[in-house]
mmCIF file of C-alpha atoms and ligand atoms in Angstrom:
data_model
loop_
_atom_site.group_PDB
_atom_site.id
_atom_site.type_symbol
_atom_site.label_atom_id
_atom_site.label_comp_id
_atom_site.label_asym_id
_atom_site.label_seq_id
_atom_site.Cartn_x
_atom_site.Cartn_y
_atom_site.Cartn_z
ATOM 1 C CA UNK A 27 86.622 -11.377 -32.127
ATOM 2 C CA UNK A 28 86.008 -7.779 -30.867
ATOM 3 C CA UNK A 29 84.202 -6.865 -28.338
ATOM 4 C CA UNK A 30 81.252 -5.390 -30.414
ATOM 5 C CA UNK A 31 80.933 -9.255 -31.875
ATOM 6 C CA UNK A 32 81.662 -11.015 -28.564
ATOM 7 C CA UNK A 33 78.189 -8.819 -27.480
ATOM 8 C CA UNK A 34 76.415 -9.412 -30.088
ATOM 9 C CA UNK A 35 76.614 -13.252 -29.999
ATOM 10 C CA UNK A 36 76.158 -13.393 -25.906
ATOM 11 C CA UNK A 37 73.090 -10.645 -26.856
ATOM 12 C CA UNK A 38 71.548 -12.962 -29.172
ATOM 13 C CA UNK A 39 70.350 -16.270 -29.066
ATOM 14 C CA UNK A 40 69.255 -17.431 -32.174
ATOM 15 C CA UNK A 41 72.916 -18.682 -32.959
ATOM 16 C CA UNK A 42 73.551 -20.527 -29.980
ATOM 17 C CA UNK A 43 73.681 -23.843 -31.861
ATOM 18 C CA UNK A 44 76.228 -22.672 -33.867
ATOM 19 C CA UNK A 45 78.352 -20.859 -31.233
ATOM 20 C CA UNK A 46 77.959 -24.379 -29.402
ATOM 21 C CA UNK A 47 79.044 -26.350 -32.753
ATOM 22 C CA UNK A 48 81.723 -24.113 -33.651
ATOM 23 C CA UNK A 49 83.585 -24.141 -30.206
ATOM 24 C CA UNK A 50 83.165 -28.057 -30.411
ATOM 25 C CA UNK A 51 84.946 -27.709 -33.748
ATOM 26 C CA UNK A 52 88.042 -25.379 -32.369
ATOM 27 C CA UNK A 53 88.175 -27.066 -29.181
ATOM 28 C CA UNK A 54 88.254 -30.687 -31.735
ATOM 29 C CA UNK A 55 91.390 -29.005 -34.090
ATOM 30 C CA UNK A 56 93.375 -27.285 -31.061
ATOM 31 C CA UNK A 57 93.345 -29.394 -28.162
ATOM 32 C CA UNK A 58 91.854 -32.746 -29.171
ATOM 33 C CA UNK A 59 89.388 -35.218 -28.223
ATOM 34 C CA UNK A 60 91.280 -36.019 -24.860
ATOM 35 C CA UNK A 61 90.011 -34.702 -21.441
ATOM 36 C CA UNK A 62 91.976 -34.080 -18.924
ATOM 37 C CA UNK A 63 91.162 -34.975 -15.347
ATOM 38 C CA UNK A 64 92.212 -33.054 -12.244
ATOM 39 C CA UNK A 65 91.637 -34.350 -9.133
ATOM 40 C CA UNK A 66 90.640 -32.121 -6.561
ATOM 41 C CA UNK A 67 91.668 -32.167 -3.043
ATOM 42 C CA UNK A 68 89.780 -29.214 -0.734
ATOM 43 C CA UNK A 69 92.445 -28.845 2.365
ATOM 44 C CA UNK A 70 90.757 -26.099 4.220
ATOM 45 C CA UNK A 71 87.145 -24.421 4.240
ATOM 46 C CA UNK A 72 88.776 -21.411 6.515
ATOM 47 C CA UNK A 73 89.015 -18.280 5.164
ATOM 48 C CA UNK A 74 89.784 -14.652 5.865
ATOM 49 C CA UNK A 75 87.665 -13.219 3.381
ATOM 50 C CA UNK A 76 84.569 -12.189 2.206
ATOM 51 C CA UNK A 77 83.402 -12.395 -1.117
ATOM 52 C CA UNK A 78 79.573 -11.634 -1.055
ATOM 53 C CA UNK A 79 78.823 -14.749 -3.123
ATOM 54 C CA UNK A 80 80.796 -17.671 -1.276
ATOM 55 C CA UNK A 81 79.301 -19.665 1.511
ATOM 56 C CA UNK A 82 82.566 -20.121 3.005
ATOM 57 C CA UNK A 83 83.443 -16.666 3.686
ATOM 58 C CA UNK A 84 84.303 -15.508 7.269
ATOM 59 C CA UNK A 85 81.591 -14.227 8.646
ATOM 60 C CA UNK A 86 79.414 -17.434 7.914
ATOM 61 C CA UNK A 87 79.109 -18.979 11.139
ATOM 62 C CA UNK A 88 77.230 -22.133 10.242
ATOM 63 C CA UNK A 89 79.832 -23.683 8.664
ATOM 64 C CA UNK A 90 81.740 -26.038 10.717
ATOM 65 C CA UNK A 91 85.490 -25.463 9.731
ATOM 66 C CA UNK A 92 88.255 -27.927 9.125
ATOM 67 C CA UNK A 93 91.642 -28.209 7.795
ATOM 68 C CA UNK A 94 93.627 -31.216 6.653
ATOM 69 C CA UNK A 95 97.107 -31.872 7.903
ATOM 70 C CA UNK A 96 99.818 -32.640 5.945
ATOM 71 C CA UNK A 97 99.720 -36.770 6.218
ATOM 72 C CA UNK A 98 96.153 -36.036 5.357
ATOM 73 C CA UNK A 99 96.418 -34.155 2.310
ATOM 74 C CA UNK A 100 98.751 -37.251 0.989
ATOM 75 C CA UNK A 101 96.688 -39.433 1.617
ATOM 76 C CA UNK A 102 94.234 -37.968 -0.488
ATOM 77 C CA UNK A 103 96.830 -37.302 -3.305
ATOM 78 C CA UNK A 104 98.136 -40.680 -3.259
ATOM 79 C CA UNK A 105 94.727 -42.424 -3.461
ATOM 80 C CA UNK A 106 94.468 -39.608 -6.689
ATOM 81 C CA UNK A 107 97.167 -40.989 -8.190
ATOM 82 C CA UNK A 108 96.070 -44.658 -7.638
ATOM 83 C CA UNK A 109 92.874 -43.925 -9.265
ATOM 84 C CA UNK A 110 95.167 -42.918 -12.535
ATOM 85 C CA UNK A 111 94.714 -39.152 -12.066
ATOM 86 C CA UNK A 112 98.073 -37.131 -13.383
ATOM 87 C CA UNK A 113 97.273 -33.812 -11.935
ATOM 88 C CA UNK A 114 96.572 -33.031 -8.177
ATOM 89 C CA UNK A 115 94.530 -29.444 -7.646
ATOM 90 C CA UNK A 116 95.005 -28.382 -4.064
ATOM 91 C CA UNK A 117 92.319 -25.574 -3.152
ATOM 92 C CA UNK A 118 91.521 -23.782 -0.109
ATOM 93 C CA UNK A 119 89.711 -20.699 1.698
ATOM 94 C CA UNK A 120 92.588 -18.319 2.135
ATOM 95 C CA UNK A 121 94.052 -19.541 5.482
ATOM 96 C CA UNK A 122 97.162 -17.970 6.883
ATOM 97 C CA UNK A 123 97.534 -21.013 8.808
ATOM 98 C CA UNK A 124 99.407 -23.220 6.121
ATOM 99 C CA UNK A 125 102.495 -20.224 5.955
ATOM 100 C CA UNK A 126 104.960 -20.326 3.213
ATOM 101 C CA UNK A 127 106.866 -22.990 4.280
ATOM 102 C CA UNK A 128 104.172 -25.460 5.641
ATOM 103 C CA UNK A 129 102.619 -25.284 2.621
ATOM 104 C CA UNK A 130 106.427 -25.637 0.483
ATOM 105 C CA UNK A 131 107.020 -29.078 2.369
ATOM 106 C CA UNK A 132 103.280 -30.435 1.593
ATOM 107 C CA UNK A 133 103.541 -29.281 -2.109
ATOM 108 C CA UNK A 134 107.389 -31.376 -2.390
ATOM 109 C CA UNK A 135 105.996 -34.205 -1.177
ATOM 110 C CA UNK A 136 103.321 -34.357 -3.319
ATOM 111 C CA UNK A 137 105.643 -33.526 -6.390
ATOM 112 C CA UNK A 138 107.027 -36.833 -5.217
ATOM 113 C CA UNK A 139 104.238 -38.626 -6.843
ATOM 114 C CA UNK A 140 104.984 -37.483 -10.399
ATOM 115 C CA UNK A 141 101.941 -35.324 -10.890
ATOM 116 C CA UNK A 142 101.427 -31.892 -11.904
ATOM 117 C CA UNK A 143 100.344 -29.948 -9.280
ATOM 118 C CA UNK A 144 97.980 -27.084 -9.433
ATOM 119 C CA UNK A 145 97.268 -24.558 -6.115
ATOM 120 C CA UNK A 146 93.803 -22.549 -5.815
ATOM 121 C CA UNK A 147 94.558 -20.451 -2.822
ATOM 122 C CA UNK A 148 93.889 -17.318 -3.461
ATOM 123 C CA UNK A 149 95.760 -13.770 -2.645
ATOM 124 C CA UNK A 150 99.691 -14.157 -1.942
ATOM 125 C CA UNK A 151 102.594 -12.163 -2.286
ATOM 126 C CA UNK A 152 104.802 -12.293 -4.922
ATOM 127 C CA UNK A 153 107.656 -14.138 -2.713
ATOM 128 C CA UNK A 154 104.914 -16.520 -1.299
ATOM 129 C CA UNK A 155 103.996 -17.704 -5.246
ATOM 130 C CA UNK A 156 107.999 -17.499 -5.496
ATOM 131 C CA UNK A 157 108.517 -19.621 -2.737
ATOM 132 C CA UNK A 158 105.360 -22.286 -3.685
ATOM 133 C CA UNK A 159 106.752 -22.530 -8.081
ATOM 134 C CA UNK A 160 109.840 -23.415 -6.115
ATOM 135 C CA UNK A 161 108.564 -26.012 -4.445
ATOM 136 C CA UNK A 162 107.292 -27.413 -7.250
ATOM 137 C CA UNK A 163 104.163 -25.943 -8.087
ATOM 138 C CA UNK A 164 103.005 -25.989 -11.977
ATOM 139 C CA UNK A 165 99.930 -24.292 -12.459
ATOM 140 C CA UNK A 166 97.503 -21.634 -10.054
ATOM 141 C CA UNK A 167 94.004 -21.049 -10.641
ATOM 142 C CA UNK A 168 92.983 -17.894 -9.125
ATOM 143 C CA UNK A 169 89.442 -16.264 -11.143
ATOM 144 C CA UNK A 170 89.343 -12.299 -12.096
ATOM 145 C CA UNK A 171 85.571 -13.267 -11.245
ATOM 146 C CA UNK A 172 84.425 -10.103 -13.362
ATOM 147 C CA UNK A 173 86.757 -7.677 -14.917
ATOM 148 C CA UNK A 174 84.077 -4.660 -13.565
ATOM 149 C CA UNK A 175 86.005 -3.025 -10.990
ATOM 150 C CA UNK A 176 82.710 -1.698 -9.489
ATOM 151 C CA UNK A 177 81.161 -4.481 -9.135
ATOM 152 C CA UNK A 178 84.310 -6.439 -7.935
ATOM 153 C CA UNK A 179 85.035 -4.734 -5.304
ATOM 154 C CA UNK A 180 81.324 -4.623 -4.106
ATOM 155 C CA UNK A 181 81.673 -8.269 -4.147
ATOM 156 C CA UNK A 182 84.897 -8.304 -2.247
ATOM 157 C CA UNK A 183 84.809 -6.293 0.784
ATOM 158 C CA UNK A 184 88.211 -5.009 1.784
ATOM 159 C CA UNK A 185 89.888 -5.997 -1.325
ATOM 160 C CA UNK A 186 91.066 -4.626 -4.484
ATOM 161 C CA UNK A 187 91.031 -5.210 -8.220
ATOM 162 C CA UNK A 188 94.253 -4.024 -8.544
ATOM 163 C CA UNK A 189 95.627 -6.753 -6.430
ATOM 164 C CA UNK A 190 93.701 -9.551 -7.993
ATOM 165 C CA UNK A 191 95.302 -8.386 -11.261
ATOM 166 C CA UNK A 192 98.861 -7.775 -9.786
ATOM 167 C CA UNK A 193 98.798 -11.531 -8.443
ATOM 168 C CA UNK A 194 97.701 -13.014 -11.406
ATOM 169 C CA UNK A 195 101.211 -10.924 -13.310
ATOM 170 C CA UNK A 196 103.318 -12.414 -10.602
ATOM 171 C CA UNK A 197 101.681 -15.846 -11.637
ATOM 172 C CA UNK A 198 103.067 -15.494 -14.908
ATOM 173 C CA UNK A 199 106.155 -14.068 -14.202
ATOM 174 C CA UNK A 200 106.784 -16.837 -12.063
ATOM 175 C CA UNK A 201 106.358 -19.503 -14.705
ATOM 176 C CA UNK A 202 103.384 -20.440 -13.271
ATOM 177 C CA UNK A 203 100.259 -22.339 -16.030
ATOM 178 C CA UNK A 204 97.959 -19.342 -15.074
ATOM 179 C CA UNK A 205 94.143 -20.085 -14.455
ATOM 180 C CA UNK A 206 91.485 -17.763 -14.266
ATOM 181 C CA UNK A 207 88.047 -17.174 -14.790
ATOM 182 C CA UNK A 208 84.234 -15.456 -13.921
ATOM 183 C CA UNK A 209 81.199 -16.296 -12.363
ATOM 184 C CA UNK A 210 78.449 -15.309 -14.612
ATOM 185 C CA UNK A 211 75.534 -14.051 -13.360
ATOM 186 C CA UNK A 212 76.802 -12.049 -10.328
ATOM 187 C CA UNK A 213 73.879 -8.643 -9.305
ATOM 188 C CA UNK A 214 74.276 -6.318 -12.116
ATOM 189 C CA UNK A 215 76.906 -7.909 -14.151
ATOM 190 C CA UNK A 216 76.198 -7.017 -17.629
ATOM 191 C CA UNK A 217 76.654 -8.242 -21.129
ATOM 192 C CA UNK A 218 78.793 -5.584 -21.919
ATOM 193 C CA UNK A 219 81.254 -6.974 -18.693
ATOM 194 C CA UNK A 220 81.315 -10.351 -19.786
ATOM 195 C CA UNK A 221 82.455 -9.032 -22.841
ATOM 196 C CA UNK A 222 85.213 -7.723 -20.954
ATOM 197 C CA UNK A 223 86.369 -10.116 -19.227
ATOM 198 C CA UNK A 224 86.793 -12.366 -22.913
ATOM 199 C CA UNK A 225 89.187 -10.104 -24.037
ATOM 200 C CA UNK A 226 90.915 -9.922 -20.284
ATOM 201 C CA UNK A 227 91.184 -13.199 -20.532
ATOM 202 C CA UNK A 228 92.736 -13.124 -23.578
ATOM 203 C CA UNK A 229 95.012 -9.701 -22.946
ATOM 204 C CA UNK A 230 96.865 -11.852 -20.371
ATOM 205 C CA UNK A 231 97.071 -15.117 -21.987
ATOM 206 C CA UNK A 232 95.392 -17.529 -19.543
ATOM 207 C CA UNK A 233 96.241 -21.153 -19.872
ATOM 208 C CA UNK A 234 92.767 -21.855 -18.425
ATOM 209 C CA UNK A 235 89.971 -20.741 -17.856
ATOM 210 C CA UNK A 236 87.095 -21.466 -15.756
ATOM 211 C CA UNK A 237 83.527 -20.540 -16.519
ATOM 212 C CA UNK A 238 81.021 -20.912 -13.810
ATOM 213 C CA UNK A 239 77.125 -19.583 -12.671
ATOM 214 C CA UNK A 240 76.538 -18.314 -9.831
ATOM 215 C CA UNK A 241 75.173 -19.747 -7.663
ATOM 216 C CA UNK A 242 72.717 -18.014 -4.521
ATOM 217 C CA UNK A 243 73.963 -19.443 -1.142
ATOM 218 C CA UNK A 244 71.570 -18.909 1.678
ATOM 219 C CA UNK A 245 73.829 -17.891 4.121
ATOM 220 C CA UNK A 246 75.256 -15.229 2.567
ATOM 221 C CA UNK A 247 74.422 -11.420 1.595
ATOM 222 C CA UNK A 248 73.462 -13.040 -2.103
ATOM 223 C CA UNK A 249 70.844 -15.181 -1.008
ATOM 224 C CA UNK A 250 67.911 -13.917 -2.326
ATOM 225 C CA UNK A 251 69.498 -13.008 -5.608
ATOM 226 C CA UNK A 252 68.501 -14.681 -9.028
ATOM 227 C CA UNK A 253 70.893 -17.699 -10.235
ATOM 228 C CA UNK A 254 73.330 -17.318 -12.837
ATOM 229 C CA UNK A 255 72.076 -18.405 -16.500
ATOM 230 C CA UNK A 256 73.559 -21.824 -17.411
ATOM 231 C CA UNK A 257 73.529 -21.362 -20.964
ATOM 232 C CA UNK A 258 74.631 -18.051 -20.711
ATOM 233 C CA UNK A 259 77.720 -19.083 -18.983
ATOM 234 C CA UNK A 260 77.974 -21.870 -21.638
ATOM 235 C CA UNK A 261 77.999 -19.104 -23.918
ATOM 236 C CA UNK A 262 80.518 -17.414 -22.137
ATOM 237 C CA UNK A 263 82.599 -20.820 -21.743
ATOM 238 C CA UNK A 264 81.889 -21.375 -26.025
ATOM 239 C CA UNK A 265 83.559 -17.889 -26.904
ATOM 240 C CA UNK A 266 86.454 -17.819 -24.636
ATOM 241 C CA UNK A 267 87.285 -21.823 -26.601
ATOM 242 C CA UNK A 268 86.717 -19.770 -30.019
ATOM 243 C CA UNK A 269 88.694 -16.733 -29.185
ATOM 244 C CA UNK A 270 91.699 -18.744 -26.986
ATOM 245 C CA UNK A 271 91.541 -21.538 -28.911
ATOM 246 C CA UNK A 272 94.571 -24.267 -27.140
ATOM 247 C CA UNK A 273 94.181 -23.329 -23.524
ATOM 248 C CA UNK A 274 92.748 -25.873 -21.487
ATOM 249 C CA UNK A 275 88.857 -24.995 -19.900
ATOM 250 C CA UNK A 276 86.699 -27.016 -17.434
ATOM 251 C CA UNK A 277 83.466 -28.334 -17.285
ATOM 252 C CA UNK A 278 82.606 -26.397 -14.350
ATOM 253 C CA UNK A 279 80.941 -28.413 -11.179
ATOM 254 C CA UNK A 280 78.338 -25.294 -11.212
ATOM 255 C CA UNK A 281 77.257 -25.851 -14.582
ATOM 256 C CA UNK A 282 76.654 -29.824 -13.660
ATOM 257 C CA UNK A 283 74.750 -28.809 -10.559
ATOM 258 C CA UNK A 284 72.343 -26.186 -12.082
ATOM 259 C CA UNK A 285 71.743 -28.259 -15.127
ATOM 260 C CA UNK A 286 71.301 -32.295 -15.227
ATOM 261 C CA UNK A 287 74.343 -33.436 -17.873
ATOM 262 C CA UNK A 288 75.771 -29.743 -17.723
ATOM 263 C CA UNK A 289 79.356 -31.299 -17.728
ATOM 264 C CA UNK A 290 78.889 -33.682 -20.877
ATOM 265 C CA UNK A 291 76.788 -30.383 -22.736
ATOM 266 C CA UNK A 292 80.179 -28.188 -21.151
ATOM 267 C CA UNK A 293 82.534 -30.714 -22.941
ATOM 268 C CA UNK A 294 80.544 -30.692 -26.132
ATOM 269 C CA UNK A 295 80.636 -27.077 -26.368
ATOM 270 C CA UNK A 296 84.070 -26.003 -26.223
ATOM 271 C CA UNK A 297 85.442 -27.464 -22.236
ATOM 272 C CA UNK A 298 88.374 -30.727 -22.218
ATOM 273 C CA UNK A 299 89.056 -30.833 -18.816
ATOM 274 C CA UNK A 300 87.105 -32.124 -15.329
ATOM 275 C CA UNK A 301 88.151 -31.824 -11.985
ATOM 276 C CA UNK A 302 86.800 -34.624 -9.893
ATOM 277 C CA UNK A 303 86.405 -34.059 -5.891
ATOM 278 C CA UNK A 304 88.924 -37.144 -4.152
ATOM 279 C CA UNK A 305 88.622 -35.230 -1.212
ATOM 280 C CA UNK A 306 86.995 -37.110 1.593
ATOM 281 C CA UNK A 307 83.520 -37.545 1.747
ATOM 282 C CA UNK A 308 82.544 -35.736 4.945
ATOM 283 C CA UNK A 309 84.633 -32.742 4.467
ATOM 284 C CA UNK A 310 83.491 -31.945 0.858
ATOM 285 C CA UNK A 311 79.646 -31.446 2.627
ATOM 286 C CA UNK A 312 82.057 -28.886 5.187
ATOM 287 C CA UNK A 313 83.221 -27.205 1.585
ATOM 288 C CA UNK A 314 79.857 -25.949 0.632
ATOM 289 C CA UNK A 315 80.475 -22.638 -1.784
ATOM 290 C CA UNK A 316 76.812 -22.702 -2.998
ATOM 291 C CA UNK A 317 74.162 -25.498 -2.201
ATOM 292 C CA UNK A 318 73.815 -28.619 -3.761
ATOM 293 C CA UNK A 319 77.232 -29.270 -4.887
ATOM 294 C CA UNK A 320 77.207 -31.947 -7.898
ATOM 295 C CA UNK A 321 79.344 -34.598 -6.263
ATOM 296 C CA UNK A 322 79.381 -34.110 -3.123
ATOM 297 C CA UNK A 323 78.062 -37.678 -1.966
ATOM 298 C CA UNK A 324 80.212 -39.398 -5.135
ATOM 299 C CA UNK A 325 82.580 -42.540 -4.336
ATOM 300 C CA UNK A 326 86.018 -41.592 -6.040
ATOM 301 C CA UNK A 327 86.245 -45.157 -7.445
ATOM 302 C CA UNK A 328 82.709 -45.299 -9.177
ATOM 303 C CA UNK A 329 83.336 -41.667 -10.359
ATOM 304 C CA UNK A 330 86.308 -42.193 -12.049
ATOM 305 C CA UNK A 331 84.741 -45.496 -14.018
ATOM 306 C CA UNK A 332 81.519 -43.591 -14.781
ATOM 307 C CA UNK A 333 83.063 -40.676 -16.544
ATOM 308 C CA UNK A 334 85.301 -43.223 -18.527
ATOM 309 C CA UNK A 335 82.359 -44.512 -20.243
ATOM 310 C CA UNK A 336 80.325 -41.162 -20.153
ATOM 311 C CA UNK A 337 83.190 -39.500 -22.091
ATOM 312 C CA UNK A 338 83.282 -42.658 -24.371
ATOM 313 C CA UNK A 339 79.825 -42.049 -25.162
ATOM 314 C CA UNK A 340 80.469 -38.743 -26.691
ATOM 315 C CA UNK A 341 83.433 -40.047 -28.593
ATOM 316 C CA UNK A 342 86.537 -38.651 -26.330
ATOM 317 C CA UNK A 343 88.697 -40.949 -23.815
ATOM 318 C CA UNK A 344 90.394 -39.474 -20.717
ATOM 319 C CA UNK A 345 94.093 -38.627 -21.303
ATOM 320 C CA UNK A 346 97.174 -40.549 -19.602
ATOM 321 C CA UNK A 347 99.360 -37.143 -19.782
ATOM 322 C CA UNK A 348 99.424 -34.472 -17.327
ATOM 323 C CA UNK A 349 97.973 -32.036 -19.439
ATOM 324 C CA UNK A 350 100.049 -28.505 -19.581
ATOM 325 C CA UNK A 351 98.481 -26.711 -22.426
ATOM 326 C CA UNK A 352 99.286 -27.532 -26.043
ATOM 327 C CA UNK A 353 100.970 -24.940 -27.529
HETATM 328 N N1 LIG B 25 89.634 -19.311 -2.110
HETATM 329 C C1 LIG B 25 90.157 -19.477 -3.411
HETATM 330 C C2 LIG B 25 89.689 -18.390 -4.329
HETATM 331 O O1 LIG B 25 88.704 -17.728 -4.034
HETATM 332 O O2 LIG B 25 90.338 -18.202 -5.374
HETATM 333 C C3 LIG B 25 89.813 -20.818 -4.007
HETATM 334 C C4 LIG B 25 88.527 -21.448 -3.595
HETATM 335 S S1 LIG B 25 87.054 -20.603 -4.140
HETATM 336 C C5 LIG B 25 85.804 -21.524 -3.318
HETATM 337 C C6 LIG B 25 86.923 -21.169 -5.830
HETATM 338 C C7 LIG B 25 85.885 -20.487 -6.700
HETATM 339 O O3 LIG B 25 84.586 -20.774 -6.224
HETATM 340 C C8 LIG B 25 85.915 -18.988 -6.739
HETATM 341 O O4 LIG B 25 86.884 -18.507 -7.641
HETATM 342 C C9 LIG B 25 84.487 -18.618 -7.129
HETATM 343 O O5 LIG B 25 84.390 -18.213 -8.490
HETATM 344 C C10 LIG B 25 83.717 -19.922 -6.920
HETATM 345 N N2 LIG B 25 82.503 -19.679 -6.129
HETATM 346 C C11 LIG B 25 82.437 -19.241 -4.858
HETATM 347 N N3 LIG B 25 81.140 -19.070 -4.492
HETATM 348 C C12 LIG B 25 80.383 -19.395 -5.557
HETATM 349 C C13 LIG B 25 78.970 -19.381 -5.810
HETATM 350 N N4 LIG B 25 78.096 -19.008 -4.878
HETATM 351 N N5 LIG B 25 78.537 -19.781 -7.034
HETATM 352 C C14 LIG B 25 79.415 -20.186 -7.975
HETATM 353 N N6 LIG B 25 80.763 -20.197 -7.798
HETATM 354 C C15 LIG B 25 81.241 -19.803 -6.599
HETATM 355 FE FE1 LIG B 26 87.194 -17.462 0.518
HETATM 356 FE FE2 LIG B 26 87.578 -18.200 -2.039
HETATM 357 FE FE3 LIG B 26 85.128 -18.284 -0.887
HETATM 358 FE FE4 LIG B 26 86.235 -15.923 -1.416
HETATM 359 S S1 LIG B 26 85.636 -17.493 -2.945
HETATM 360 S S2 LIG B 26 85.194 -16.496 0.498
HETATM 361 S S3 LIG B 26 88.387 -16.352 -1.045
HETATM 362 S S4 LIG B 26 86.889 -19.520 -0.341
#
C-alpha cells in the first residue's frame, strides 16, 4: 500500500471489519494458525533514560529498583523452558550495570537451554550488539516508537533519532531477527505519522513488529494526557500484517490491558505471537511502564494452560518451534 491508502484506511472507519478480516486472512496464508510464545523475563527496572511516556525512567523516584543476578535470571529461564516455552525475551531499563561481558556470560548460559533468545535493552554500540549476536543472541526488539523526529526527540530527552535508527542498521547487519515497533497514541502523533512509520517499518524489513497504546503513567510528564486508541492501534497492528505479510507481530500486553480480550481480538486481526511475563511475581509489580499491567498478578503455570485452550477456542494451537520468521 502507499501511504495515501495506508491514511485513508487508519482515517476511516467504516472498513474496519474488513481491514480486521483481511489481516486475519494474510496473517492465516503467510504465517499460519500457530502462535508463538515468548516468555518474558524483566532483569532490571533501572534505567538511564528518560522517555516522557515510561514509568520507569530515571527521574521517577517512586519506583523501588531491582536487578536480577545472573543465577537469578536462570532460574527464571529454566522454569521458561519447563513450562514448554522455546524462546526466552530478556528485557531491561537501559542499565550500564550488566557491561558487555556480564551480560555475554548470562546470554551463553541461557543459549545452553536450546532456546532462541531475544534481548530488549535498548541503545548499544555497534561492538556491544557485536559482542551480545556472539554470544548467542538471535533476535533484538528495540521500537522506532514514532518515525516523527519532532516528536521523538520531545519524547526522548537527550537522545536522538538518528541513533535509534543507526542501532536498529547495526541490528541487521549483525544478523540479528530485528524487532521494532510504535506506541500509538503518543501527544500530537498524527495519522499522517503512523502512516510513516508503516512504510519505515517496511523500508527496513522488520522481522517483528510490535504495536502498542499508550498508555498515561501518573508519575511521569504524560500523566494527564489522553490514552492511546485501542482500535486504532489495532488498526495500525492490521496494516503493518497486510503490508509485511510473514513477519512475526505480538498481541501487545497494552492492548490486553486497555481492552478486556484485547490479545484474542489482537490475534484475530493480524498478531501470532504472545509474550507471557515468567518473571517473578513481585518484581513484575517493580516493572510498572504504565498502570495496570495485564498480568502482573498471573501464576506462570495457570497462564500457560489458559492460553492453550483460549487459543484453541479461536481455532489456533501454540507452536513447539522456536519461531524465526517464515520466509
Ligand atoms: N528499555 C528498553 C527500550 O526502551 O527499548 C526495553 C524496555 S521498554 C519498557 C519496552 C517498551 O515499553 C518500549 O519500547 C515502549 O514502547 C513501551 N512503553 C513504555 N512506556 C509505555 C507506556 N506508558 N505505554 C505503552 N507502552 C509503553
Ligand atoms: Fe527506559 Fe525503555 Fe522505559 Fe525508555 S522505555 S525509560 S529506555 S525502560
Amino acid at each position: 500500500m502507499n501511504k495515501q491508502e495506508i491514511i485513508d484506511i487508519l482515517s476511516d472507519n467504516s472498513k474496519n471489519d474488513w481491514l480486521f478480516k483481511e489481516a486475519d486472512r494474510v496473517r492465516r496464508e503467510n504465517v499460519g494458525d500457530e502462535i508463538h510464545l515468548r516468555a518474558l523475563i524483566e532483569f532490571s527496572n533501572i534505567c538511564k533514560r528518560q522517555c516522557f511516556y515510561c514509568g520507569l525512567r530515571s527521574p521517577n523516584k517512586e519506583v523501588e529498583r531491582y536487578r536480577l543476578t545472573k543465577d537469578e535470571i536462570l532460574l527464571s529461564a529454566k522454569k521458561a523452558v519447563d513450562l514448554g516455552y522455546r524462546t526466552v525475551v530478556l528485557q531491561s531499563g537501559e542499565d550500564d550495570n550488566y557491561y558487555s561481558d556480564k551480560l555475554c556470560d548470562i546470554i551463553r548460559s541461557i543459549k545452553e537451554l536450546d532456546v532462541a533468545l531475544t534481548l530488549s535493552i535498548g541503545e548499544k554500540t555497534f561492538e556491544e550488539y557485536k559482542a551480545y549476536r556472539e554470544a548467542g543472541a538471535d533476535r533484538f526488539l528495540l521500537r522506532i516508537e514514532t518515525t516523527d523526529k519532532d516528536l521523538y526527540e520531545k519524547m526522548h530527552p537527550y537522545a536522538s533519532f538518528e541513533n535509534r535508527v543507526r542501532c536498529l542498521e547495526d541490528l541487521r547487519t549483525l544478523g540479528y531477527e530485528v524487532g521494532t515497533g510504535c506506541l500509538v497514541g503518543l501527544p500530537n502523533q498524527t495519522i499522517e505519522s503512523l502512516a510513516n512509520d508503516i512504510l519505515f517499518f517496511k523500508e527496513i524489513d522488520a522481522d517483528m513488529i510490535g504495536i502498542g497504546p499508550f498508555i498515561p503513567h501518573h508519575q511521569t510528564p504524560l500523566k494527564d494526557e489522553k490514552q492511546g486508541d485501542f482500535w486504532l492501534a489495532l488498526k495500525v497492528m492490521a496494516l503493518t500484517r497486510i503490508n509485511l505479510p510473514n513477519i512475526n507481530i505480538p498481541a501487545t500486553t497494552a492492548m490486553e490491558t486497555i481492552i478486556p480480550n484485547g490479545r484474542l481480538i489482537a490475534l484475530q486481526s493480524g498478531a501470532n505471537v504472545v509474550m507471557p511475563n515468567v518473571s517473578d511475581i513481585c518484581n513484575r509489580k517493580k516493572y510498572e511502564i504504565y498502570p495496570n499491567k495485564a498480568g502482573v498478578n498471573d501464576n506462570e503455570l495457570e497462564v500457560r494452560q489458559q492460553l492453550e485452550e483460549k487459543f484453541a477456542a479461536i481455532g489456533r494451537t501454540i507452536s513447539k518451534e522456536k519461531g524465526f520468521r517464515s520466509r
